[in-house]
Coordinates of C-alpha atoms in Angstrom, one line a residue:
M582 CA 137.0 75.3 106.5
T583 CA 136.6 75.9 102.3
V584 CA 133.2 77.8 103.4
E585 CA 134.6 79.7 105.5
F586 CA 137.6 81.8 104.3
G587 CA 135.1 82.0 101.7
V588 CA 132.5 83.3 103.8
K589 CA 135.5 86.0 105.9
R590 CA 136.9 87.1 102.1
A591 CA 133.5 88.2 101.3
I592 CA 132.8 90.1 104.3
E593 CA 135.9 91.9 104.2
T594 CA 135.1 93.3 100.7
D595 CA 131.4 93.3 101.4
I596 CA 130.5 94.0 105.0
R597 CA 127.2 93.3 104.9
A598 CA 128.2 89.8 103.3
G599 CA 127.0 88.2 106.0
A600 CA 124.1 89.9 107.0
K601 CA 122.9 88.5 102.7
L602 CA 123.8 85.2 103.4
I603 CA 122.0 85.0 106.2
R604 CA 119.1 86.1 105.1
F605 CA 119.0 84.0 102.2
H606 CA 119.4 80.7 104.5
F607 CA 116.2 81.9 106.3
H608 CA 113.9 82.7 103.3
D609 CA 115.2 79.4 102.1
C610 CA 114.6 77.5 104.9
F611 CA 110.7 79.2 105.4
V612 CA 109.5 78.1 101.9
Q613 CA 109.3 74.8 101.5
G614 CA 112.4 73.6 104.0
C615 CA 115.8 73.7 104.0
D616 CA 117.0 72.8 100.2
G617 CA 118.3 76.1 98.3
S618 CA 115.2 76.3 96.4
V619 CA 115.8 80.0 96.9
L620 CA 119.3 80.0 94.5
L621 CA 117.7 78.8 91.6
E622 CA 116.8 81.3 89.2
D623 CA 115.2 79.1 86.2
P624 CA 114.0 75.8 87.8
P625 CA 111.9 73.7 85.0
G626 CA 108.5 73.9 85.1
F627 CA 108.6 76.7 87.3
E628 CA 108.6 80.4 88.7
T629 CA 111.7 81.7 90.3
E630 CA 111.4 82.1 94.0
L631 CA 113.8 85.3 93.9
N632 CA 111.1 86.9 91.6
G633 CA 108.6 86.5 95.3
L634 CA 108.0 89.4 97.1
G635 CA 109.6 88.0 100.3
N636 CA 112.7 88.3 98.1
L637 CA 112.6 91.4 96.4
G638 CA 116.3 93.3 96.7
I639 CA 117.8 90.1 98.2
Q640 CA 120.9 90.3 97.4
G641 CA 124.4 87.9 98.0
I642 CA 123.7 84.6 95.2
E643 CA 127.6 85.8 93.9
I644 CA 129.0 85.1 97.3
I645 CA 127.1 81.5 97.3
D646 CA 128.8 81.0 94.1
A647 CA 131.9 81.5 95.4
I648 CA 132.1 79.9 97.8
K649 CA 130.0 77.1 95.9
A650 CA 132.2 76.9 93.2
A651 CA 135.7 76.5 95.7
V652 CA 133.9 73.5 97.9
E653 CA 133.1 71.7 94.0
I654 CA 137.4 71.5 93.9
E655 CA 137.8 70.5 97.4
C656 CA 134.7 67.5 96.9
P657 CA 132.9 67.6 93.5
G658 CA 129.4 66.4 94.7
V659 CA 129.0 66.0 98.3
V660 CA 128.1 69.4 99.6
S661 CA 124.9 70.8 98.7
C662 CA 123.9 74.1 98.4
A663 CA 121.1 74.0 101.2
D664 CA 124.3 73.2 103.4
I665 CA 126.6 75.6 102.2
L666 CA 123.6 78.4 103.3
A667 CA 123.5 76.9 106.4
Q668 CA 127.0 77.0 107.2
A669 CA 127.9 80.0 105.8
S670 CA 125.1 81.5 107.9
K671 CA 126.7 80.3 110.6
D672 CA 130.3 81.2 109.7
S673 CA 129.1 85.0 109.6
V674 CA 127.3 85.2 112.7
D675 CA 130.6 83.4 113.9
V676 CA 133.0 86.0 112.3
Q677 CA 131.1 89.1 113.4
G678 CA 131.4 88.5 117.1
G679 CA 128.6 86.1 117.4
P680 CA 127.5 83.0 118.7
S681 CA 129.1 79.4 117.2
W682 CA 127.4 76.0 116.8
R683 CA 127.2 72.9 115.4
V684 CA 126.3 72.3 111.5
L685 CA 124.5 69.7 110.7
Y686 CA 124.8 68.4 107.2
G687 CA 122.8 66.1 105.0
R688 CA 120.4 68.3 102.9
R689 CA 120.4 67.7 99.4
D690 CA 119.1 70.1 97.0
S691 CA 115.4 71.0 95.7
R692 CA 114.6 70.3 91.4
T693 CA 111.7 72.7 92.4
A694 CA 111.2 76.3 93.4
N695 CA 107.9 77.7 95.2
K696 CA 107.4 81.2 94.1
T697 CA 104.1 81.3 95.8
G698 CA 105.6 80.7 99.2
A699 CA 107.9 83.3 98.7
D700 CA 105.6 85.4 98.3
N701 CA 104.5 85.0 101.2
L702 CA 107.2 85.0 103.4
P703 CA 107.0 87.4 106.8
S704 CA 107.2 90.7 106.2
P705 CA 108.8 93.8 107.2
F706 CA 105.2 95.5 107.7
E707 CA 103.4 93.0 109.5
N708 CA 102.1 93.1 112.8
L709 CA 103.2 90.0 115.6
D710 CA 99.6 88.2 115.0
P711 CA 101.1 87.0 111.7
L712 CA 104.6 87.0 111.9
V713 CA 103.8 84.1 115.1
K714 CA 101.4 82.8 112.5
K715 CA 104.0 82.5 109.9
F716 CA 106.8 81.1 112.3
A717 CA 104.2 78.2 113.9
D718 CA 103.7 77.2 109.9
V719 CA 107.3 76.1 110.1
G720 CA 107.3 74.5 112.8
L721 CA 108.7 77.7 114.8
N722 CA 107.9 79.6 118.1
E723 CA 107.8 82.9 119.6
T724 CA 110.7 82.5 121.2
D725 CA 112.3 81.3 117.8
L726 CA 110.9 84.7 116.6
V727 CA 112.8 86.7 118.6
A728 CA 115.9 85.4 118.8
L729 CA 116.2 84.8 114.8
S730 CA 114.7 88.2 114.7
G731 CA 117.9 89.4 116.3
A732 CA 119.9 88.6 113.1
H733 CA 118.6 92.0 112.7
T734 CA 121.8 92.9 115.0
F735 CA 123.4 94.1 112.0
G736 CA 123.3 94.5 108.0
R737 CA 121.3 97.4 106.6
S738 CA 117.2 97.8 105.1
R739 CA 115.7 100.1 102.2
C740 CA 114.2 102.8 103.5
V741 CA 111.1 101.2 101.2
F742 CA 110.7 98.8 104.2
F743 CA 110.3 101.5 106.8
S744 CA 109.4 104.8 105.3
G745 CA 105.4 104.1 106.3
R746 CA 106.6 104.5 110.1
L747 CA 107.9 108.0 109.8
S748 CA 104.9 110.3 108.5
N749 CA 101.7 108.3 108.0
F750 CA 101.5 105.0 109.4
S751 CA 98.7 103.5 108.7
G752 CA 96.9 106.1 106.8
S753 CA 96.9 107.8 109.8
G754 CA 98.7 111.0 108.9
Q755 CA 100.9 110.4 111.6
P756 CA 104.0 108.5 112.1
D757 CA 103.9 105.4 114.0
P758 CA 103.5 105.9 118.0
T759 CA 105.8 103.1 118.6
L760 CA 108.7 105.0 117.1
D761 CA 111.4 106.7 119.0
P762 CA 111.3 110.7 117.8
T763 CA 115.1 111.6 118.1
Y764 CA 115.6 108.6 116.1
R765 CA 112.6 109.3 113.2
Q766 CA 114.5 112.2 112.9
E767 CA 117.6 110.6 112.2
L768 CA 116.0 107.8 109.7
L769 CA 114.5 110.8 107.9
S770 CA 117.5 112.8 107.1
A771 CA 118.6 109.6 106.3
C772 CA 116.6 108.8 103.7
T773 CA 117.4 110.6 100.8
S774 CA 115.1 108.2 99.0
Q775 CA 113.8 105.3 99.1
D776 CA 116.7 103.0 98.1
T777 CA 118.6 104.6 100.8
R778 CA 120.2 101.9 103.0
V779 CA 120.3 102.3 106.8
N780 CA 122.1 100.0 109.6
F781 CA 119.5 98.5 111.6
D782 CA 121.3 98.4 114.5
P783 CA 122.3 102.6 115.0
T784 CA 124.8 101.4 118.1
T785 CA 127.2 98.9 116.7
P786 CA 125.6 98.3 113.2
D787 CA 128.3 95.3 111.8
K788 CA 128.6 93.5 115.0
F789 CA 126.4 90.7 116.1
D790 CA 125.6 91.7 120.0
K791 CA 122.4 91.9 121.8
N792 CA 122.0 95.6 120.9
Y793 CA 119.4 95.1 118.8
F794 CA 116.9 94.3 121.4
T795 CA 118.0 97.5 124.1
N796 CA 117.4 99.0 120.8
L797 CA 113.4 97.5 120.4
R798 CA 113.4 98.5 124.7
A799 CA 114.2 102.2 123.8
N800 CA 111.7 101.9 120.9
K801 CA 114.1 102.6 118.0
G802 CA 113.5 99.2 115.9
L803 CA 113.8 99.5 112.4
L804 CA 111.0 98.1 111.0
Q805 CA 107.6 97.2 112.0
S806 CA 108.1 93.6 112.3
D807 CA 110.8 94.3 114.9
Q808 CA 109.4 96.8 116.9
V809 CA 106.3 95.1 117.7
L810 CA 108.4 92.5 119.4
H811 CA 108.5 94.6 121.8
S812 CA 105.9 97.0 121.9
T813 CA 102.6 95.1 121.8
Q814 CA 100.8 94.9 124.8
G815 CA 101.0 91.5 126.6
A816 CA 102.2 89.6 123.9
K817 CA 104.5 86.7 125.3
T818 CA 107.6 88.4 123.2
V819 CA 107.8 91.1 125.5
E820 CA 108.7 89.9 128.0
I821 CA 111.4 87.8 125.8
V822 CA 112.5 91.0 124.5
R823 CA 113.5 92.2 127.6
L824 CA 115.7 88.9 128.7
M825 CA 117.6 88.8 125.4
A826 CA 118.4 92.7 126.0
L827 CA 119.3 92.1 129.8
K828 CA 122.3 89.3 129.2
Q829 CA 123.8 89.2 125.4
E830 CA 124.9 85.1 126.4
T831 CA 120.6 84.4 126.9
F832 CA 120.6 85.8 123.0
F833 CA 123.4 83.9 122.0
R834 CA 122.3 81.0 123.2
Q835 CA 118.5 80.5 122.2
F836 CA 119.6 81.9 118.7
R837 CA 122.2 78.8 118.5
L838 CA 119.1 76.8 119.3
S839 CA 116.8 78.5 117.4
M840 CA 119.7 77.9 114.0
I841 CA 119.4 74.9 114.3
K842 CA 115.7 74.3 114.8
M843 CA 115.4 76.9 111.8
G844 CA 118.1 74.7 109.6
N845 CA 116.1 71.4 110.1
I846 CA 112.8 72.3 108.7
K847 CA 111.9 70.1 105.5
P848 CA 115.1 68.9 104.4
L849 CA 115.3 66.6 101.6
T850 CA 117.7 64.0 102.9
G851 CA 118.6 60.5 101.0
S852 CA 118.0 59.3 97.8
Q853 CA 115.6 63.0 97.5
G854 CA 116.8 66.1 95.6
E855 CA 120.6 66.6 94.4
I856 CA 123.8 67.5 94.7
R857 CA 123.6 70.7 92.4
R858 CA 126.9 71.9 90.8
N859 CA 125.9 75.3 90.5
C860 CA 123.4 76.7 92.8
R861 CA 122.0 78.4 90.2
R862 CA 120.4 75.7 88.1
V863 CA 119.3 72.1 88.4
N864 CA 121.5 69.6 87.1
D865 CA 121.4 68.0 83.6
L866 CA 118.2 64.9 84.0
G867 CA 120.4 61.6 84.0
S868 CA 123.8 62.8 85.6
E869 CA 125.5 62.1 89.1
T870 CA 123.9 64.1 91.4
G871 CA 125.9 63.7 94.4
H872 CA 126.6 61.7 97.6
D873 CA 124.7 61.4 100.6
V874 CA 127.2 62.7 103.6
M875 CA 125.5 61.7 106.2

């Protein structure tokens, strides 16, 4: 309940808070597993993942700080930052109209980070094949790729991450042919600068629903990495998008399963790692590292 209260409070003051929290959990799990490494600012002997190319502009660590502080008051040294990311992601979806699921606990926090891994996170500029490979590398399949991409049903993106689709796609001198012309004009008008933020979902931008997939079928995916899920001829993902656009419960059911699956990528458990007291810092060596909760 402490985490849920913190998430609700954050969303009340910043409607983008939920999307920020899910992005942190996603980027954490894809780099050396769900171990809270993405939150470390100065891991001893390592460069922070926050400087990785995949984490440029990532926001919301102050939300995690506030939740962690509240959790430490209730049960000091018990709940890891990695577990907080998993629970906060679930609560973010739940609060904004999406599905709910039972979060499995017991992850512990790493004392290391992997900037190289953060440099190679799935990119908004990628075509389908490299996206499929990056998901497969962490044990996720095409169905997981489509379902988890559905988290772009809420949140915003800076124009710098899709402006290349608007007028000179891949150096062609033309816009991306898979981008709806009317939607393109709306984006051109909205992007007054590269740092302008635009809704991922132009229809229900702050609600967690299936409209992300409806948009893809109308060639209104915001990022290249979104639209390729539907516009890559002969790809398995095209039919998966169709099914999730057809019935919201199909999306919700698979999203639950894929979030649980992603949350189980190479966790540290037992005596591995530690339970950080401050999510941005490793604990001092020799200090209490917390208790296993499993």
